[in-house]
Amino acid sequence: MTTQALIVLNWKMNVPKERIPSLARCIAKNSSSVPDRARIIVCPSHDLITSSADALKKSCARVFLGAQNCAQTLWGAHTGEVSPRSLKRLGCSHVIIGHSERRMSGLESNDSIREKIELLLGASDLPAPILCIGEQSRIKSDTSAADHILVKQLEAALGGVAKKKLKVDRLVIAYEPAWAISTSALGPMDVPLHVWKMRHDQILRMIQKLFSRAIGHCRVPILYGGNVNEKNVRGFLEAPSSGVLVGGASQQVDSLSRLFRAL
Ligand code: PGA
């Protein structure tokens, strides 16, 4: 694992309010087994951010809070949206942007993702973005098709950031092949480690190219997500990985305890 590894727990809409205290206790109990430098970020659904913050505080869990999405503006006539400023006030240090479940259901476009990323990187007092990218269907690792998709997604989300010379020191990228998400029925190593390491390096090179010298010594963390569980988490945390984004395995006390024990 590289220094300052991030372990992002995406609870999606799968965690009922009643389960939060036991998950918070599980995180508090097991966080001592997490290597010192690792940072755990819990991302509940919007309606449960406050209850989660209270439960995590009560159980003395050593964690940060995140959200699963935000609006692309700070205020205005946007019925049903949540401003990133409100999320910050609720205690969120991070927010997931462009998750494939949102991209694929038409809730997110390249434009909305770009606007959100620029908004969040443009003001240091807003939550830091965790930008999700990844191919939708299974692509052979030796073709350039996945490369092409990742380049397009990165350019669409970050092209404006590069042009406007916004700082990227708070940016986090999560590579999540959409076909591997929520696939616990498949094998535990459905994305072989060498493919993850290859994608990691490709993304790193793409970012360096996009920002050329402007990025300087700043190292953008690149996480892996998609069916991370107790059987594969150590592999996905191996260098050069910067961490993991965990969905299903973080939503039940049993599977979360097993995940922590495997770290
Ligand atoms: P999963 O979800 O771990 O259940 O595959 C990951 C994600 O959607 O971020």
Short mmCIF file of C-alpha atoms and ligand atoms in Angstrom, two decimals:
data_model
loop_
_atom_site.label_atom_id
_atom_site.label_comp_id
_atom_site.label_asym_id
_atom_site.label_seq_id
_atom_site.Cartn_x
_atom_site.Cartn_y
_atom_site.Cartn_z
CA MET A 1 0.00 0.00 0.00
CA THR A 2 1.29 3.48 -0.79
CA THR A 3 1.37 6.20 1.88
CA GLN A 4 -1.90 7.90 2.77
CA ALA A 5 -4.03 5.11 1.25
CA LEU A 6 -7.71 5.95 0.97
CA ILE A 7 -10.40 3.40 1.79
CA VAL A 8 -13.70 4.81 0.54
CA LEU A 9 -16.87 3.04 1.73
CA ASN A 10 -19.77 3.66 -0.65
CA TRP A 11 -22.98 2.75 1.16
CA LYS A 12 -25.11 3.65 -1.89
CA MET A 13 -28.85 3.39 -1.01
CA ASN A 14 -28.27 0.03 0.67
CA VAL A 15 -27.76 0.93 4.33
CA PRO A 16 -30.89 1.53 6.40
CA LYS A 17 -30.68 4.03 9.24
CA GLU A 18 -30.98 1.27 11.89
CA ARG A 19 -27.77 -0.40 10.65
CA ILE A 20 -25.60 2.70 10.92
CA PRO A 21 -24.71 2.42 14.66
CA SER A 22 -23.48 -1.17 14.25
CA LEU A 23 -21.47 -0.27 11.13
CA ALA A 24 -19.99 2.71 13.00
CA ARG A 25 -19.00 0.44 15.92
CA CYS A 26 -17.47 -2.03 13.47
CA ILE A 27 -15.41 0.75 11.86
CA ALA A 28 -14.31 2.06 15.28
CA LYS A 29 -13.36 -1.42 16.50
CA ASN A 30 -11.44 -2.36 13.37
CA SER A 31 -9.91 0.95 12.44
CA SER A 32 -6.98 0.14 14.72
CA SER A 33 -6.03 -2.68 12.32
CA VAL A 34 -5.97 -0.24 9.40
CA PRO A 35 -2.45 0.90 8.67
CA ASP A 36 -1.79 4.30 10.30
CA ARG A 37 -1.63 6.33 7.20
CA ALA A 38 -4.85 4.94 5.68
CA ARG A 39 -7.80 7.29 5.64
CA ILE A 40 -11.29 5.78 5.80
CA ILE A 41 -14.02 7.83 4.12
CA VAL A 42 -17.64 6.77 4.72
CA CYS A 43 -20.12 7.87 2.04
CA PRO A 44 -23.76 7.44 3.18
CA SER A 45 -26.77 8.53 1.15
CA HIS A 46 -27.58 12.24 1.55
CA ASP A 47 -30.48 11.68 3.96
CA LEU A 48 -28.25 9.67 6.33
CA ILE A 49 -25.18 11.91 6.45
CA THR A 50 -26.18 13.50 9.77
CA SER A 51 -27.12 10.20 11.45
CA SER A 52 -23.88 8.67 10.18
CA ALA A 53 -21.83 11.62 11.45
CA ASP A 54 -23.48 11.29 14.89
CA ALA A 55 -23.01 7.50 15.06
CA LEU A 56 -19.37 7.67 13.91
CA LYS A 57 -18.65 10.41 16.45
CA LYS A 58 -20.33 8.46 19.24
CA SER A 59 -18.36 5.32 18.48
CA CYS A 60 -15.10 7.34 18.25
CA ALA A 61 -14.40 5.92 14.79
CA ARG A 62 -11.35 7.44 13.15
CA VAL A 63 -12.98 8.33 9.83
CA PHE A 64 -13.90 11.06 7.39
CA LEU A 65 -17.32 11.63 5.85
CA GLY A 66 -18.12 11.79 2.15
CA ALA A 67 -21.17 12.09 -0.07
CA GLN A 68 -22.21 10.15 -3.17
CA ASN A 69 -23.02 13.13 -5.41
CA CYS A 70 -23.62 16.88 -5.36
CA ALA A 71 -25.14 19.65 -7.47
CA GLN A 72 -23.03 21.43 -10.09
CA THR A 73 -23.74 24.84 -8.58
CA LEU A 74 -23.63 26.23 -5.06
CA TRP A 75 -27.21 27.53 -5.04
CA GLY A 76 -30.16 28.30 -7.30
CA ALA A 77 -33.38 26.84 -8.64
CA HIS A 78 -32.31 23.17 -8.69
CA THR A 79 -35.13 21.19 -7.14
CA GLY A 80 -33.96 18.02 -5.46
CA GLU A 81 -30.26 18.80 -5.66
CA VAL A 82 -27.81 19.18 -2.77
CA SER A 83 -25.21 21.94 -2.81
CA PRO A 84 -21.59 20.96 -2.16
CA ARG A 85 -21.52 23.81 0.34
CA SER A 86 -24.29 22.13 2.37
CA LEU A 87 -22.35 18.85 2.23
CA LYS A 88 -19.28 20.61 3.59
CA ARG A 89 -21.37 22.08 6.42
CA LEU A 90 -22.60 18.57 7.23
CA GLY A 91 -18.96 17.51 7.59
CA CYS A 92 -18.20 15.93 4.20
CA SER A 93 -14.55 16.19 3.21
CA HIS A 94 -15.10 14.34 -0.09
CA VAL A 95 -17.81 13.73 -2.67
CA ILE A 96 -18.02 10.98 -5.31
CA ILE A 97 -18.55 12.41 -8.81
CA GLY A 98 -19.56 10.55 -11.99
CA HIS A 99 -20.17 7.12 -10.49
CA SER A 100 -20.93 4.64 -13.29
CA GLU A 101 -24.35 3.88 -11.78
CA ARG A 102 -25.23 7.55 -12.36
CA ARG A 103 -23.54 7.75 -15.76
CA MET A 104 -25.30 4.62 -17.02
CA SER A 105 -28.75 5.63 -15.82
CA GLY A 106 -28.48 8.99 -17.56
CA LEU A 107 -28.30 10.98 -14.32
CA GLU A 108 -24.84 12.26 -15.21
CA SER A 109 -23.41 13.65 -18.46
CA ASN A 110 -19.87 14.63 -19.40
CA ASP A 111 -20.95 18.26 -18.99
CA SER A 112 -22.43 17.83 -15.52
CA ILE A 113 -19.35 15.91 -14.37
CA ARG A 114 -17.02 18.60 -15.76
CA GLU A 115 -19.02 21.38 -14.08
CA LYS A 116 -19.00 19.58 -10.72
CA ILE A 117 -15.27 18.88 -10.86
CA GLU A 118 -14.46 22.48 -11.80
CA LEU A 119 -16.72 23.83 -9.05
CA LEU A 120 -15.17 21.57 -6.39
CA LEU A 121 -11.56 22.13 -7.43
CA GLY A 122 -12.16 25.85 -7.81
CA ALA A 123 -12.77 26.44 -4.08
CA SER A 124 -10.67 24.84 -1.37
CA ASP A 125 -13.51 25.12 1.16
CA LEU A 126 -15.69 22.63 -0.75
CA PRO A 127 -15.49 18.82 -0.51
CA ALA A 128 -12.73 17.22 -2.59
CA PRO A 129 -13.97 15.30 -5.66
CA ILE A 130 -13.49 11.55 -6.11
CA LEU A 131 -13.89 11.30 -9.89
CA CYS A 132 -15.05 7.85 -11.07
CA ILE A 133 -14.00 6.63 -14.48
CA GLY A 134 -14.06 3.21 -16.13
CA GLU A 135 -15.21 1.26 -19.16
CA GLN A 136 -18.80 0.01 -19.15
CA SER A 137 -18.35 -3.38 -20.70
CA ARG A 138 -15.65 -5.94 -20.44
CA ILE A 139 -12.75 -5.14 -22.78
CA LYS A 140 -9.75 -7.32 -23.44
CA SER A 141 -6.83 -5.91 -21.48
CA ASP A 142 -4.54 -6.00 -24.50
CA THR A 143 -6.66 -3.74 -26.68
CA SER A 144 -6.45 0.03 -26.79
CA ALA A 145 -10.24 0.33 -26.50
CA ALA A 146 -10.21 0.75 -22.71
CA ASP A 147 -7.42 3.33 -23.05
CA HIS A 148 -9.53 5.26 -25.48
CA ILE A 149 -12.54 5.30 -23.14
CA LEU A 150 -10.46 6.38 -20.16
CA VAL A 151 -8.78 9.18 -22.16
CA LYS A 152 -12.17 10.45 -23.30
CA GLN A 153 -13.60 10.40 -19.77
CA LEU A 154 -10.55 12.12 -18.28
CA GLU A 155 -10.46 14.77 -21.01
CA ALA A 156 -14.18 15.45 -20.64
CA ALA A 157 -13.97 15.78 -16.86
CA LEU A 158 -10.60 17.49 -16.50
CA GLY A 159 -9.92 19.32 -19.80
CA GLY A 160 -11.43 22.54 -18.40
CA VAL A 161 -9.54 22.17 -15.12
CA ALA A 162 -6.28 21.98 -17.07
CA LYS A 163 -7.19 24.98 -19.25
CA LYS A 164 -8.27 27.08 -16.28
CA LYS A 165 -5.14 26.01 -14.40
CA LEU A 166 -7.12 24.97 -11.35
CA LYS A 167 -5.17 23.17 -8.65
CA VAL A 168 -5.54 19.39 -8.67
CA ASP A 169 -3.97 18.71 -5.30
CA ARG A 170 -7.36 17.70 -3.82
CA LEU A 171 -8.44 15.54 -6.77
CA VAL A 172 -8.89 11.78 -6.28
CA ILE A 173 -9.57 9.41 -9.19
CA ALA A 174 -11.29 6.04 -8.83
CA TYR A 175 -10.90 3.54 -11.65
CA GLU A 176 -13.99 1.35 -11.57
CA PRO A 177 -14.69 -0.96 -14.51
CA ALA A 178 -18.48 -0.72 -14.49
CA TRP A 179 -18.85 -4.40 -15.41
CA ALA A 180 -17.06 -5.43 -12.22
CA ILE A 181 -19.27 -3.36 -9.89
CA SER A 182 -21.72 -5.27 -7.69
CA THR A 183 -20.54 -8.59 -9.07
CA SER A 184 -19.78 -10.54 -5.91
CA ALA A 185 -21.29 -13.54 -7.70
CA LEU A 186 -18.27 -13.48 -10.03
CA GLY A 187 -14.82 -14.63 -8.99
CA PRO A 188 -12.99 -12.67 -6.29
CA MET A 189 -10.21 -11.66 -8.69
CA ASP A 190 -12.35 -10.93 -11.68
CA VAL A 191 -10.14 -7.98 -12.53
CA PRO A 192 -6.64 -9.49 -12.45
CA LEU A 193 -4.06 -7.48 -10.55
CA HIS A 194 -1.83 -6.99 -13.56
CA VAL A 195 -4.77 -5.38 -15.40
CA TRP A 196 -5.41 -3.02 -12.47
CA LYS A 197 -1.73 -2.06 -12.30
CA MET A 198 -1.65 -1.49 -16.06
CA ARG A 199 -4.78 0.71 -15.90
CA HIS A 200 -3.31 2.61 -12.93
CA ASP A 201 -0.18 3.46 -14.89
CA GLN A 202 -2.18 4.36 -17.99
CA ILE A 203 -4.35 6.78 -15.98
CA LEU A 204 -1.28 8.30 -14.34
CA ARG A 205 0.34 8.90 -17.74
CA MET A 206 -2.91 10.39 -19.11
CA ILE A 207 -3.11 12.81 -16.18
CA GLN A 208 0.51 13.83 -16.56
CA LYS A 209 -0.09 14.45 -20.27
CA LEU A 210 -3.30 16.38 -19.67
CA PHE A 211 -1.72 18.68 -17.13
CA SER A 212 1.78 18.55 -18.57
CA ARG A 213 4.15 20.34 -16.25
CA ALA A 214 1.43 22.15 -14.33
CA ILE A 215 0.94 19.12 -12.12
CA GLY A 216 4.51 19.37 -10.81
CA HIS A 217 5.18 17.02 -7.93
CA CYS A 218 1.51 16.68 -7.02
CA ARG A 219 0.51 13.00 -7.02
CA VAL A 220 -3.16 12.44 -7.83
CA PRO A 221 -4.33 9.37 -5.87
CA ILE A 222 -5.78 6.64 -8.09
CA LEU A 223 -8.07 4.11 -6.38
CA TYR A 224 -9.49 0.80 -7.58
CA GLY A 225 -13.20 0.02 -7.22
CA GLY A 226 -15.45 -2.84 -8.35
CA ASN A 227 -16.18 -5.96 -6.30
CA VAL A 228 -13.51 -5.25 -3.67
CA ASN A 229 -13.89 -7.74 -0.82
CA GLU A 230 -11.88 -9.50 1.87
CA LYS A 231 -10.40 -11.92 -0.65
CA ASN A 232 -8.90 -9.34 -2.99
CA VAL A 233 -8.50 -6.10 -1.00
CA ARG A 234 -4.82 -6.62 -0.17
CA GLY A 235 -3.98 -7.14 -3.82
CA PHE A 236 -5.84 -4.03 -4.90
CA LEU A 237 -4.04 -2.02 -2.21
CA GLU A 238 -0.58 -3.07 -3.36
CA ALA A 239 1.63 -0.33 -4.78
CA PRO A 240 1.20 1.63 -7.00
CA SER A 241 -2.43 1.73 -5.83
CA SER A 242 -3.53 4.68 -3.69
CA GLY A 243 -6.50 2.87 -2.19
CA VAL A 244 -9.87 1.26 -2.86
CA LEU A 245 -13.52 2.23 -3.25
CA VAL A 246 -15.71 -0.44 -1.67
CA GLY A 247 -19.45 -0.81 -2.21
CA GLY A 248 -21.22 -4.03 -1.26
CA ALA A 249 -18.61 -5.34 1.18
CA SER A 250 -18.86 -2.13 3.25
CA GLN A 251 -22.62 -2.28 3.73
CA GLN A 252 -23.00 -5.21 6.16
CA VAL A 253 -21.23 -5.58 9.50
CA ASP A 254 -20.00 -9.12 8.73
CA SER A 255 -18.46 -8.36 5.35
CA LEU A 256 -16.99 -5.07 6.58
CA SER A 257 -15.33 -6.80 9.57
CA ARG A 258 -13.88 -9.44 7.23
CA LEU A 259 -12.61 -6.67 4.92
CA PHE A 260 -10.87 -4.87 7.78
CA ARG A 261 -9.36 -8.10 9.09
CA ALA A 262 -7.93 -8.78 5.62
CA LEU A 263 -6.10 -5.46 5.47
P1 PGA B 1 -19.04 -2.84 -5.32
O1 PGA B 1 -19.32 -1.30 -5.63
O2 PGA B 1 -17.87 -2.89 -4.38
O3 PGA B 1 -20.31 -3.34 -4.70
O4 PGA B 1 -18.73 -3.50 -6.62
C1 PGA B 1 -18.28 -0.41 -5.88
C2 PGA B 1 -18.86 0.91 -6.31
O5 PGA B 1 -19.92 0.93 -6.91
O6 PGA B 1 -18.30 1.96 -6.07
#
